[in-house]
PDB file of C-alpha atoms in Angstrom:
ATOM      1  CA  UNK A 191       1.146  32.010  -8.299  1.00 91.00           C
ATOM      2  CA  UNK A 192       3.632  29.262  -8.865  1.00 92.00           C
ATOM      3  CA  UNK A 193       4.540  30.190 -12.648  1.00 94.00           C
ATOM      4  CA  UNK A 194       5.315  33.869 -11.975  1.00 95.00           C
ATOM      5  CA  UNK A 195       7.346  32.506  -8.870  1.00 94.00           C
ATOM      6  CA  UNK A 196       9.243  30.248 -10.796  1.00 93.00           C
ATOM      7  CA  UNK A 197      10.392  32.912 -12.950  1.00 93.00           C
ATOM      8  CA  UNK A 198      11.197  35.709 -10.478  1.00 95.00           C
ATOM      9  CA  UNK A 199      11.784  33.635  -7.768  1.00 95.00           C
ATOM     10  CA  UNK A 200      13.472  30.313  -8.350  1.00 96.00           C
ATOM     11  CA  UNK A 201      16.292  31.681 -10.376  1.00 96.00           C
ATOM     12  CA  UNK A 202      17.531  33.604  -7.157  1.00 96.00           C
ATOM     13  CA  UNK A 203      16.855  30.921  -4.477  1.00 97.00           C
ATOM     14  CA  UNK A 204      18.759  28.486  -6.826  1.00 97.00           C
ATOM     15  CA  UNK A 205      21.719  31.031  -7.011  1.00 97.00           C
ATOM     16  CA  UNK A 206      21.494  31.375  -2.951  1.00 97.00           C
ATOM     17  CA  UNK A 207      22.058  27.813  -3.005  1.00 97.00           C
ATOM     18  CA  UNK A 208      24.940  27.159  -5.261  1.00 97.00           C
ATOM     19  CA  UNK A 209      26.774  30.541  -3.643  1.00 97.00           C
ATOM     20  CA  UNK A 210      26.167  29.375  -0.488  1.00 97.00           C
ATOM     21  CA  UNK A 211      27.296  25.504  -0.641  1.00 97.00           C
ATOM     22  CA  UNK A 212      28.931  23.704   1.821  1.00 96.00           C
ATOM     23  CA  UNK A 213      31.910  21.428   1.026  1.00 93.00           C
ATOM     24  CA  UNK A 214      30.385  18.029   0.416  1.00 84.00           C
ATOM     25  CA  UNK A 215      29.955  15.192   3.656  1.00 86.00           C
ATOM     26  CA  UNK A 216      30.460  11.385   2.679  1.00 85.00           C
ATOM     27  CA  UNK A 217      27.212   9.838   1.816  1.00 86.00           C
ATOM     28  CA  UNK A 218      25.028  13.116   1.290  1.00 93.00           C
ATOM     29  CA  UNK A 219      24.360  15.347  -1.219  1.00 96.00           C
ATOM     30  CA  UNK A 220      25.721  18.936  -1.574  1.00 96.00           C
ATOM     31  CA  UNK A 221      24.301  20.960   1.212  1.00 96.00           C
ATOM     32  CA  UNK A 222      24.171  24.862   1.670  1.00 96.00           C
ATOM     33  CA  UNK A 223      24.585  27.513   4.276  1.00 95.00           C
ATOM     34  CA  UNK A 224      20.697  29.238   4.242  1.00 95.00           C
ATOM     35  CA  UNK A 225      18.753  25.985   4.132  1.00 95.00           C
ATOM     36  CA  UNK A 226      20.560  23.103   5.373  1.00 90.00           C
ATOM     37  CA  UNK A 227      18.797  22.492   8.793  1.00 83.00           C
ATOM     38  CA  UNK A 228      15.375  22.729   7.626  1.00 82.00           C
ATOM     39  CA  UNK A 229      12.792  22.066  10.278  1.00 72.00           C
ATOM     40  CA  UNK A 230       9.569  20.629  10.671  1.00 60.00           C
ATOM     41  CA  UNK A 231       7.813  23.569  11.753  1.00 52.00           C
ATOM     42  CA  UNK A 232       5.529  25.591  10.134  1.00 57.00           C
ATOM     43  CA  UNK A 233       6.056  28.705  12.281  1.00 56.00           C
ATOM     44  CA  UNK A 234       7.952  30.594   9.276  1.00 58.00           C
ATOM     45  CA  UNK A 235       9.069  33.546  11.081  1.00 70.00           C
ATOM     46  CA  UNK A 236      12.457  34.306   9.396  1.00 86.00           C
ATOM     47  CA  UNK A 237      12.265  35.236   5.982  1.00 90.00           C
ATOM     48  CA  UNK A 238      14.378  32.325   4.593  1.00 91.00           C
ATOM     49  CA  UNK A 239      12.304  30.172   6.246  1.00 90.00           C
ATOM     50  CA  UNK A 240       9.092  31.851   4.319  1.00 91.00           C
ATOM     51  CA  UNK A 241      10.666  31.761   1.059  1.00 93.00           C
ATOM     52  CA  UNK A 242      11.514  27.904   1.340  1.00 94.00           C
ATOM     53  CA  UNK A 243       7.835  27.517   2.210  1.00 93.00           C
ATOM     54  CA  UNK A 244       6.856  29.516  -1.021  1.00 94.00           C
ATOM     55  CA  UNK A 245       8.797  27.315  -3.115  1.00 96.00           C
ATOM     56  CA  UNK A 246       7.266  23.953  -1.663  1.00 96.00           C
ATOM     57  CA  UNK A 247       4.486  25.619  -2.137  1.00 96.00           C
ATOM     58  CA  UNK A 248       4.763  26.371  -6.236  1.00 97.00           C
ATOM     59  CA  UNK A 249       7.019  23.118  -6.844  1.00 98.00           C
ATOM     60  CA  UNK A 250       3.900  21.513  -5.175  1.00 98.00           C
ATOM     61  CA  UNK A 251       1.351  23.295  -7.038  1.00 98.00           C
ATOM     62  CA  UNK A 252       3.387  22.849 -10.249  1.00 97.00           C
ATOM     63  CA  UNK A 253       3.918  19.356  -9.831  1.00 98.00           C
ATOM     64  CA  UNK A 254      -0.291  19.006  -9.012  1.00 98.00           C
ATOM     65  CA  UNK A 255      -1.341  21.433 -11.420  1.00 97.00           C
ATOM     66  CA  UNK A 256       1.206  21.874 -14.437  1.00 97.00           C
ATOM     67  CA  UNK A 257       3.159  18.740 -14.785  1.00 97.00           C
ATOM     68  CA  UNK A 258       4.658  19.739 -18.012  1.00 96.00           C
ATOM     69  CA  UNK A 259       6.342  22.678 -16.681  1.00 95.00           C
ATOM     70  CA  UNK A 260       7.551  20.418 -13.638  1.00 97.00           C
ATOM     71  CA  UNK A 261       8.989  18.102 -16.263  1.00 97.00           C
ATOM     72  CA  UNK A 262      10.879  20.960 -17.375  1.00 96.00           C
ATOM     73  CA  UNK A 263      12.192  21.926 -14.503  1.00 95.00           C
ATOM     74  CA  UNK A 264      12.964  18.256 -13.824  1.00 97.00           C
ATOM     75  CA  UNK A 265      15.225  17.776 -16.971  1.00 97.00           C
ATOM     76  CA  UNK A 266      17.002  20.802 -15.802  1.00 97.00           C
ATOM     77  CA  UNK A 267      17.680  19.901 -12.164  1.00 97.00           C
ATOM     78  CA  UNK A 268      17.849  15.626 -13.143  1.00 95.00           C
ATOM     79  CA  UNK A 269      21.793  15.765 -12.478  1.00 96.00           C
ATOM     80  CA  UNK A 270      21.785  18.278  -9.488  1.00 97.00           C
ATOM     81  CA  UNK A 271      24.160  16.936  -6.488  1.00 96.00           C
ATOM     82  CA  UNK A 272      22.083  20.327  -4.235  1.00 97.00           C
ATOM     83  CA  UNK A 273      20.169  18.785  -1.202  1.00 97.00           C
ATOM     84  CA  UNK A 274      17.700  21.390  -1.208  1.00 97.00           C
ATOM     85  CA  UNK A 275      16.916  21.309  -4.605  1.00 98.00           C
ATOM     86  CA  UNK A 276      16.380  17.760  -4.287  1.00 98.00           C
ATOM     87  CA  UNK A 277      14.060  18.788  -1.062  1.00 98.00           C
ATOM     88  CA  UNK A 278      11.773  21.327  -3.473  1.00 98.00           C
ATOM     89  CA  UNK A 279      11.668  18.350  -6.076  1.00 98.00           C
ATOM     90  CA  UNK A 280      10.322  15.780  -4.004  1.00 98.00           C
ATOM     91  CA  UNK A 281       7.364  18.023  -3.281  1.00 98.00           C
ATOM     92  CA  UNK A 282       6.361  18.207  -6.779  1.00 98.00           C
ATOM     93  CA  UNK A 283       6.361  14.631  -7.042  1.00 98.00           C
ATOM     94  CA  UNK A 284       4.617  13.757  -3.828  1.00 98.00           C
ATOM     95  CA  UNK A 285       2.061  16.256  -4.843  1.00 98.00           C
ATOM     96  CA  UNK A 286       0.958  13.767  -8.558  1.00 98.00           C
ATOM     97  CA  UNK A 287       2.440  10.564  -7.612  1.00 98.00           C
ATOM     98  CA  UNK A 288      -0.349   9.081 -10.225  1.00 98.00           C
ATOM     99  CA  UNK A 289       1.905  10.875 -13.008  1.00 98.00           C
ATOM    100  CA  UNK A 290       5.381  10.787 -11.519  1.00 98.00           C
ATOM    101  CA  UNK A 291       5.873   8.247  -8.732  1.00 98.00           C
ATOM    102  CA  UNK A 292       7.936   5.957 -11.216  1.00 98.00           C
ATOM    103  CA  UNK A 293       9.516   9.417 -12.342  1.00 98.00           C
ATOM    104  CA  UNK A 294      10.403   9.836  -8.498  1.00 98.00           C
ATOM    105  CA  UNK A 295      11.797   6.201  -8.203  1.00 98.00           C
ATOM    106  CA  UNK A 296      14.395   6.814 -11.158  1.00 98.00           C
ATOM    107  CA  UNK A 297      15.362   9.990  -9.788  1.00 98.00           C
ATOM    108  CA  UNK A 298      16.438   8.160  -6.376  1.00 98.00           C
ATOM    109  CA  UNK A 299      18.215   5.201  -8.507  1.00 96.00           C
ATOM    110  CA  UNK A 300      20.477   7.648 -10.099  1.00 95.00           C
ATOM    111  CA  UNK A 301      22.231   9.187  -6.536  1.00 95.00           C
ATOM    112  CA  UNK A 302      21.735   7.356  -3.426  1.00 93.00           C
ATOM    113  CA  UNK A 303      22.551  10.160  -1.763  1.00 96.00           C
ATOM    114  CA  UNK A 304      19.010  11.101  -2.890  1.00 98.00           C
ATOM    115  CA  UNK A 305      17.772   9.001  -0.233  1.00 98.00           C
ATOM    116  CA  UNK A 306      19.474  10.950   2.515  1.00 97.00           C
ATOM    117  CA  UNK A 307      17.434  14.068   2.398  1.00 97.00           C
ATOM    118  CA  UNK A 308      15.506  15.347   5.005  1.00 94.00           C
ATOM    119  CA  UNK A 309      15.034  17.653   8.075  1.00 89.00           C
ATOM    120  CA  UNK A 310      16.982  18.648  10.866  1.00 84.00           C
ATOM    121  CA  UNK A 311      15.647  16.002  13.216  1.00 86.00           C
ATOM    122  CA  UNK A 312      15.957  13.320  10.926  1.00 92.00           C
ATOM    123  CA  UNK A 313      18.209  13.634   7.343  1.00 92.00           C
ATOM    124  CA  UNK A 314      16.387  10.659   5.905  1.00 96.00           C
ATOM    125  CA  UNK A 315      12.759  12.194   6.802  1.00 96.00           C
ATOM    126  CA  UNK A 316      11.816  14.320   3.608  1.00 97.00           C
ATOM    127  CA  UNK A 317      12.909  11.075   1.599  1.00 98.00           C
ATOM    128  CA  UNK A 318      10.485   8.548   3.627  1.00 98.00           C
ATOM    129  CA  UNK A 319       7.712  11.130   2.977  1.00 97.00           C
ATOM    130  CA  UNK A 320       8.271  10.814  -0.369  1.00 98.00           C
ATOM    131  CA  UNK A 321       8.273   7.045  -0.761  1.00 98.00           C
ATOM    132  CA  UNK A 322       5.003   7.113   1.580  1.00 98.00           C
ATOM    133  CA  UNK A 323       3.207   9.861  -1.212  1.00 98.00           C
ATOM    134  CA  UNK A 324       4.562   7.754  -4.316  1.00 98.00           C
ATOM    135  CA  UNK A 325       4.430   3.818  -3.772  1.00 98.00           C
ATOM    136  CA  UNK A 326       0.820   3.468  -3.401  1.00 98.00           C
ATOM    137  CA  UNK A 327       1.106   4.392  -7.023  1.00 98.00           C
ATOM    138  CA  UNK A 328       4.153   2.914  -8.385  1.00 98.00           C
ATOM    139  CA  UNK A 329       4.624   0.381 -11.104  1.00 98.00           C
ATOM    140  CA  UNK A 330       5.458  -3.235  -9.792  1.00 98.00           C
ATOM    141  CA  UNK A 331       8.632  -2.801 -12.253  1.00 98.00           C
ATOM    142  CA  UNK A 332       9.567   0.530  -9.823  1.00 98.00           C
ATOM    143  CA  UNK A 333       8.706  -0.397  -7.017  1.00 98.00           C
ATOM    144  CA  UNK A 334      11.059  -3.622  -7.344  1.00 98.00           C
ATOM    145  CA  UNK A 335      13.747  -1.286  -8.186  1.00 98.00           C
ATOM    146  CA  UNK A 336      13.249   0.852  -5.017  1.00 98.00           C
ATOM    147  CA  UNK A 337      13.310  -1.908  -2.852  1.00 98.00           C
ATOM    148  CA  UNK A 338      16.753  -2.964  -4.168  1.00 97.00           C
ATOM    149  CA  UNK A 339      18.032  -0.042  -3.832  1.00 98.00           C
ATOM    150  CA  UNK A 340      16.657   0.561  -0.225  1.00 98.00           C
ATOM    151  CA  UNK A 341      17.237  -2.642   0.931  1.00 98.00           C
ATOM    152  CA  UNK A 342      21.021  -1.898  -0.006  1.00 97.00           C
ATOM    153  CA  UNK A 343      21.593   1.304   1.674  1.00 97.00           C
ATOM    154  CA  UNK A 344      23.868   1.999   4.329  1.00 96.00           C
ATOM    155  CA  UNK A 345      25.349   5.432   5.504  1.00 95.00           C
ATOM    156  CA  UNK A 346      29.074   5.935   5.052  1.00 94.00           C
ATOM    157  CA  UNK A 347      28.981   5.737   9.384  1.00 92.00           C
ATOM    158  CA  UNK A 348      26.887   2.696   9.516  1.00 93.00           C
ATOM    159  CA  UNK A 349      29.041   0.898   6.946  1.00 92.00           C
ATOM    160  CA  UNK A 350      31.949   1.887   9.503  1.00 91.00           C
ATOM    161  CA  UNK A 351      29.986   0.550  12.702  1.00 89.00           C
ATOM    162  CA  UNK A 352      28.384  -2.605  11.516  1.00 88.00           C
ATOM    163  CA  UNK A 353      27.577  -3.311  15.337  1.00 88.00           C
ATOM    164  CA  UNK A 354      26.702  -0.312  16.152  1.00 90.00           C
ATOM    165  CA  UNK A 355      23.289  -0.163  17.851  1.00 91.00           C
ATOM    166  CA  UNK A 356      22.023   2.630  15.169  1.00 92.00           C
ATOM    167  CA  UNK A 357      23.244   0.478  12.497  1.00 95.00           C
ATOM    168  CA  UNK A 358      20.172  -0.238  10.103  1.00 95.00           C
ATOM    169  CA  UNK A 359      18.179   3.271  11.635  1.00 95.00           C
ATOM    170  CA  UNK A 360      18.314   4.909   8.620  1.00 96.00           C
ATOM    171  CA  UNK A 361      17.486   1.749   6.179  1.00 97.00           C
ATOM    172  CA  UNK A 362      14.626   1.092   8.729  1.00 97.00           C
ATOM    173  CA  UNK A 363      13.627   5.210   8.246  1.00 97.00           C
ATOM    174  CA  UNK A 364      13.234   4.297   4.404  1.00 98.00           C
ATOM    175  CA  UNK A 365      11.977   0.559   4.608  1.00 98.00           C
ATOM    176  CA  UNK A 366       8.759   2.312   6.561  1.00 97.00           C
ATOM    177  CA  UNK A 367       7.752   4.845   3.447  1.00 98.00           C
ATOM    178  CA  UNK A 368       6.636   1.746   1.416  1.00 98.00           C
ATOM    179  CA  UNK A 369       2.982   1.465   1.475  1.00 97.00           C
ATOM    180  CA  UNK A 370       2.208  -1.827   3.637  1.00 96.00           C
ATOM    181  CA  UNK A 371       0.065  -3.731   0.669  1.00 96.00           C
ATOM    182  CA  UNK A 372       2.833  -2.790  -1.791  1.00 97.00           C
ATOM    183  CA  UNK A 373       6.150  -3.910   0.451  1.00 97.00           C
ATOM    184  CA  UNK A 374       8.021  -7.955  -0.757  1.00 97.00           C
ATOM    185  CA  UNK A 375       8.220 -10.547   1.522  1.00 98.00           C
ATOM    186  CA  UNK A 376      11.985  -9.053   1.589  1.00 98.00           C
ATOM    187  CA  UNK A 377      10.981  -6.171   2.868  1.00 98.00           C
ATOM    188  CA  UNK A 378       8.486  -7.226   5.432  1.00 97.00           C
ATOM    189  CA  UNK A 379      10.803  -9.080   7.057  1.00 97.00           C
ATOM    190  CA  UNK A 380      13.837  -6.836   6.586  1.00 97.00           C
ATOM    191  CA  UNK A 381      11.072  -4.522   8.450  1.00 97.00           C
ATOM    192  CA  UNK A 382      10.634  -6.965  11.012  1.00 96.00           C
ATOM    193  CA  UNK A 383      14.578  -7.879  12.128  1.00 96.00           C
ATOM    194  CA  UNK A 384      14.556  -4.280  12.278  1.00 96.00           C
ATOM    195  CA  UNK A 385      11.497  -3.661  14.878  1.00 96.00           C
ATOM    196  CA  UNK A 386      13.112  -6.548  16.583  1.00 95.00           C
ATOM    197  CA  UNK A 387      16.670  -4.575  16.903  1.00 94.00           C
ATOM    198  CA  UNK A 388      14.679  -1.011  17.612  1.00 94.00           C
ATOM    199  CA  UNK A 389      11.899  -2.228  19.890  1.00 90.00           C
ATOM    200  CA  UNK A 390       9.755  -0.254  17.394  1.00 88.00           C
ATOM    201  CA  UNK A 391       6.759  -0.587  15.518  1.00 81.00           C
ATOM    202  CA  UNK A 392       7.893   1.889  12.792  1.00 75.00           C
ATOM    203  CA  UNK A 393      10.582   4.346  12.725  1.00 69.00           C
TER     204      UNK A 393
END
């Protein structure tokens, strides 16, 4: 029932979040204390964990289902700095990329730091799954955009440690969310010096 949960429900996970937040890390977006290492699982056996599944769930269903209330909520959250809000938002858009994969693409242009938002194993992962649920889809105009943007991105750290060996992980993370027919010759071979440095196939 995602419209009764996002008005009995959302208002107080959105409060847990802002009471809860964590003072803000270099590169990322804000994070908070309940839901910052979220995990891949879908073993939801503590109750925080179930309640970020419900919302998934209804920002999903209300992205799918009732894209005008999404767009609502959208306009609302469209300046939040909250990594977790960010999280719940991508699922809405993954979940209609036909209506809001160039909506999802502006909402990354405005923050970088929306590109570093993920799971506990990797904080670039929820981000990737996005750009793999919304390119197929994207305009040409967009899509051009994203790649800039990608193609650009560094963490904080890896602007630090140019030679690092990691250096380029998290670029390579993102690079790999772009459908395959819909990636530049930039990108394919940005793609490729970076298989080359990983002695990977993908990240």
């Amino acid at each position: 029932a995602p419209m009764a949960f996002f008005e009995h429900v959302w208002p107080a996970i959105l409060r847990i979040i802002q009471r809860t937040s964590l003072p803000a890390r270099d590169g990322c977006m804000t994070r908070d204390g309940v839901w910052q290492l979220r995990g891949y699982s879908e073993d939801y056996g503590v109750f925080s964990d179930q309640l970020l599944a419900g919302a998934e769930a209804a920002f999903a269903a209300l992205g799918r289902d009732h894209p005008q209330v999404f767009d609502e909520i959208l306009a609302e959250q469209s300046n939040t700095s909250y990594e977790t809000v960010a999280f719940l938002i991508y699922q809405g858009f993954a979940a209609n990329p036909a209506r809001f994969a160039d909506t999802a693409i502006e909402f990354l242009e405005v923050d970088p730091r929306r590109l570093r938002v993920g799971h506990a194993e990797n904080d670039h992962w929820a981000t990737r799954q996005l750009l793999e649920a919304i390119t197929p889809q994207a305009s040409d105009q967009a899509l051009t955009r994203l790649e800039q943007v990608v193609l650009a991105y560094y963490t904080p750290w890896e602007r630090s440690a140019p030679g690092h060996k990691e250096f380029g992980l998290a670029q390579f993370t993102l690079l790999g969310g772009i459908a395959e027919l819909r990636r530049s010759p930039a990108v394919a071979k940005r793609i490729a010096e970076w298989q080359r440095k990983f002695r990977a196939e993908a990240a």
